[in-house]
PDB file of C-alpha atoms in Angstrom:
ATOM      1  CA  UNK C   1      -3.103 121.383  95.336  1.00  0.00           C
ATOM      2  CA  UNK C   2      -1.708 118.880  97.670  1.00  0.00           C
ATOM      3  CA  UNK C   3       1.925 117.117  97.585  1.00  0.00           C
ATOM      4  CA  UNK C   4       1.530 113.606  98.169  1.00  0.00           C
ATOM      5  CA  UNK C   5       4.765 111.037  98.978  1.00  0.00           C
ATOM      6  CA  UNK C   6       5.053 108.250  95.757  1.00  0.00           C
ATOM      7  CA  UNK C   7       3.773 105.467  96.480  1.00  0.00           C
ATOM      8  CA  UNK C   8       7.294 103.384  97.376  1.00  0.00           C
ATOM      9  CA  UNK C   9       7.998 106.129 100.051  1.00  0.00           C
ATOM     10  CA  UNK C  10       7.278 105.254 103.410  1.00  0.00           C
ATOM     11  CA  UNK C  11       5.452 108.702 105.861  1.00  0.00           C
ATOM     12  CA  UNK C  12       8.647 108.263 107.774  1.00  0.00           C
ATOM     13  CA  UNK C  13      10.867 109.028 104.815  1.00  0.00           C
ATOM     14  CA  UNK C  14      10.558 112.683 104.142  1.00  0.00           C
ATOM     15  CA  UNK C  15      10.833 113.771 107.896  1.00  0.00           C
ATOM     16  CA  UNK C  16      13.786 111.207 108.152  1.00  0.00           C
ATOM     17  CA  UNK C  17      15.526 113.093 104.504  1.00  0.00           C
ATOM     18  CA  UNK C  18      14.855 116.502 106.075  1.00  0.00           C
ATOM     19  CA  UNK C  19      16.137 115.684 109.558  1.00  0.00           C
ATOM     20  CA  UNK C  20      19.385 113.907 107.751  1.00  0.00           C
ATOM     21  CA  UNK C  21      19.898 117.376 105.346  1.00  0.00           C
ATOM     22  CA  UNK C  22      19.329 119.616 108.704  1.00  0.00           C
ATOM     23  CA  UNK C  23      21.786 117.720 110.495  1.00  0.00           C
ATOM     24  CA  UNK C  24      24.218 119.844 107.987  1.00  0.00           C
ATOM     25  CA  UNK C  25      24.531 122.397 110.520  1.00  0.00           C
ATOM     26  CA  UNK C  26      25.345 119.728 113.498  1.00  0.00           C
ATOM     27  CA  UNK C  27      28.526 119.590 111.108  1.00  0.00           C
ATOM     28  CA  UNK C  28      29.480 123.112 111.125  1.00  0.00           C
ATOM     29  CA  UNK C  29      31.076 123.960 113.878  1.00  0.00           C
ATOM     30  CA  UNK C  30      33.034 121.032 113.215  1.00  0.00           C
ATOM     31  CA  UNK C  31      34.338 121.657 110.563  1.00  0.00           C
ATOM     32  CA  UNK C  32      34.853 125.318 111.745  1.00  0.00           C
ATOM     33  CA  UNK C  33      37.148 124.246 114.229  1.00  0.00           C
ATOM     34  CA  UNK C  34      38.486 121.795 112.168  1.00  0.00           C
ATOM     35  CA  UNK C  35      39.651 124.670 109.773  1.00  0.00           C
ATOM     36  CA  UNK C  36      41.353 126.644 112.617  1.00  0.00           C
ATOM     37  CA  UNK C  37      43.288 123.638 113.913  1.00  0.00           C
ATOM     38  CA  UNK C  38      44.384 123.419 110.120  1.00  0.00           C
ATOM     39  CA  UNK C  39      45.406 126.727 110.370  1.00  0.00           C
ATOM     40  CA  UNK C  40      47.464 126.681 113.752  1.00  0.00           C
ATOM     41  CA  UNK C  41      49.296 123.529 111.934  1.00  0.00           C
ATOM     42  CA  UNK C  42      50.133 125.798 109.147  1.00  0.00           C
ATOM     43  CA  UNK C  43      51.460 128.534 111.334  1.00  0.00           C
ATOM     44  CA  UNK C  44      53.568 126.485 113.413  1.00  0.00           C
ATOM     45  CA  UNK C  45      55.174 124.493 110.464  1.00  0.00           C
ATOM     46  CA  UNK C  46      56.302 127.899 108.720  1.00  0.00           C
ATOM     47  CA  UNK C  47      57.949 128.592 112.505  1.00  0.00           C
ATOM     48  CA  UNK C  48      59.721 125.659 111.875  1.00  0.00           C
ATOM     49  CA  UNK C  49      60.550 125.957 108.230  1.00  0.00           C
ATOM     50  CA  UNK C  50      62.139 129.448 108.759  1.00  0.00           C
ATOM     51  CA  UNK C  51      63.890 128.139 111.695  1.00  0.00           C
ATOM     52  CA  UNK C  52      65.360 125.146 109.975  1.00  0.00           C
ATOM     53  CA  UNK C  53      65.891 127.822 106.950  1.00  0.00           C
ATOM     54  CA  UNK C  54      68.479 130.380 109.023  1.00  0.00           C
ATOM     55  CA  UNK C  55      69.716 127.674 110.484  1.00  0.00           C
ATOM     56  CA  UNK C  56      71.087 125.725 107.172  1.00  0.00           C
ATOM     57  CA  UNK C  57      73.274 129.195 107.045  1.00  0.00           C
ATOM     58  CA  UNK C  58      75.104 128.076 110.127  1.00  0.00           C
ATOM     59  CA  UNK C  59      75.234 124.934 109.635  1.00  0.00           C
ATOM     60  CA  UNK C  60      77.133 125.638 106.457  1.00  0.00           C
ATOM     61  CA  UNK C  61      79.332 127.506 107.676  1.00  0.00           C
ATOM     62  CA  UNK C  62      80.506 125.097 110.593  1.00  0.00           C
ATOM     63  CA  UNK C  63      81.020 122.218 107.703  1.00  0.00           C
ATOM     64  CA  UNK C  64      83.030 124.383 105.718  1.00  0.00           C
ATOM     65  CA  UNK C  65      85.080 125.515 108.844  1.00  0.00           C
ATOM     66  CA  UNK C  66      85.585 121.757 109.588  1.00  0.00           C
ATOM     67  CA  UNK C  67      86.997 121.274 106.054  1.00  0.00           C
ATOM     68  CA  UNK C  68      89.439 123.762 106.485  1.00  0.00           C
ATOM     69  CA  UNK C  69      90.574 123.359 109.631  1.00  0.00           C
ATOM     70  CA  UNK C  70      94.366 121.875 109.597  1.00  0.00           C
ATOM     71  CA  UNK C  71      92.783 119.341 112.621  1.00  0.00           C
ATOM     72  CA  UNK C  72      89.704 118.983 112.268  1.00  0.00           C
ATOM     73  CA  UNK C  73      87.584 117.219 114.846  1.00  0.00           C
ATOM     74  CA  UNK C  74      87.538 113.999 114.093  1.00  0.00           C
ATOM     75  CA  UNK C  75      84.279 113.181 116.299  1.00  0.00           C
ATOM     76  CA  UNK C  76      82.643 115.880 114.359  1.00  0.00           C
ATOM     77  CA  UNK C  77      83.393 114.873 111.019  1.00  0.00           C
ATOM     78  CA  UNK C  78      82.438 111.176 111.901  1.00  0.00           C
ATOM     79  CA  UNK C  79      78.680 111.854 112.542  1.00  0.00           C
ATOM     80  CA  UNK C  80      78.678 114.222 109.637  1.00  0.00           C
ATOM     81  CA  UNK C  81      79.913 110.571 107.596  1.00  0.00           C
ATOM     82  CA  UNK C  82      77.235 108.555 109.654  1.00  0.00           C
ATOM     83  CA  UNK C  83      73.820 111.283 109.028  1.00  0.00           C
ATOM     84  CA  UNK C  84      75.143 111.641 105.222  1.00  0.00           C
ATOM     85  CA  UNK C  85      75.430 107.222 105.017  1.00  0.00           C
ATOM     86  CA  UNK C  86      71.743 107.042 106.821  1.00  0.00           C
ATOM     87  CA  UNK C  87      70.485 109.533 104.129  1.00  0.00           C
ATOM     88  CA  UNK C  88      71.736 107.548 101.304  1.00  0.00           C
ATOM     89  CA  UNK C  89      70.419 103.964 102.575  1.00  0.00           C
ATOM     90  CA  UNK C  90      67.098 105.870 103.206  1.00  0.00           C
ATOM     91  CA  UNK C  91      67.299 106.778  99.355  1.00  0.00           C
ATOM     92  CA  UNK C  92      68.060 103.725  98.442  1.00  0.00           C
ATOM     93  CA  UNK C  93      64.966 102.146 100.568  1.00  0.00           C
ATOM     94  CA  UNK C  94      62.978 104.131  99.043  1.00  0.00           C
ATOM     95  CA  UNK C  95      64.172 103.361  95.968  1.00  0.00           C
ATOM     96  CA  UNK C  96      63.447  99.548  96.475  1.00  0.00           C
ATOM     97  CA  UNK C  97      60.451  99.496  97.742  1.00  0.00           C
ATOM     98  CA  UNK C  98      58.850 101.743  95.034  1.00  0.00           C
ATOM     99  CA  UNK C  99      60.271  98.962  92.655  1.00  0.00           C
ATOM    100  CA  UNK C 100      58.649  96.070  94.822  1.00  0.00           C
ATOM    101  CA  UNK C 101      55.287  98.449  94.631  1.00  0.00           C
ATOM    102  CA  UNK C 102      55.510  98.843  90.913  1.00  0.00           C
ATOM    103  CA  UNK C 103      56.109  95.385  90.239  1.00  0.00           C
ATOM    104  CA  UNK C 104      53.409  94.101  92.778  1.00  0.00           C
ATOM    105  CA  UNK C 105      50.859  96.540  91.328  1.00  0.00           C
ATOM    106  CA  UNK C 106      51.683  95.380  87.378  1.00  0.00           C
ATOM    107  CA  UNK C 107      51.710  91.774  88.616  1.00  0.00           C
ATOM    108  CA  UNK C 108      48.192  92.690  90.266  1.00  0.00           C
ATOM    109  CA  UNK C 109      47.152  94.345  86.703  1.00  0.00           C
ATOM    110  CA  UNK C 110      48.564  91.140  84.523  1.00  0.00           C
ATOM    111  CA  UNK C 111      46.133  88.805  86.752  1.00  0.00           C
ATOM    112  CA  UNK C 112      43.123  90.358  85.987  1.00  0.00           C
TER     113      UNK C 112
END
């Protein structure tokens, strides 16, 4: 019993389909290394994380000290002021520009 192609498929199409679904395996040592890369991203952000993590100890403790020193350092306490204002107009950026992408996005909706 033969196979035979339909008759809208062209000789060149099944050799072309079974080249295209062996090409799978051109892929795979892509996305092998792909996966290790992934996971040397991972490793070095939990570095990071516990680094930042024991060091949110000491950094509490040195704002504390500041706040109960009789003269505190008034440099010091200044750039605390400064990072703590940036955070809050960040926040409040963020804030406004998810409302702008709301509204844009149900204006979008209303028009069609």
């Amino acid at each position: 019993m033969e196979t035979s192609a339909p008759a809208n498929q062209s000789s060149l199409d099944i050799p072309l389909g079974s080249l295209i679904f062996l090409s799978r395996w051109l892929q795979a040592p892509l996305y092998l290394g792909l996966i290790v890369a992934q996971g040397v991203y991972v490793y070095h952000f939990f570095v990071e994380l516990w680094h930042l993590v024991s060091g949110v100890a000491e950094w509490a403790k040195t704002f504390i000290a500041l706040g109960t020193e009789n003269n505190p350092d008034y440099r010091a306490v200044m750039w605390q002021v400064i990072v703590h204002l940036t955070f809050v107009a960040s926040a409040l950026l963020l804030a406004w520009t998810d409302r702008v992408s709301t509204q844009t996005a149900t204006e979008v909706r209303a028009e069609h």
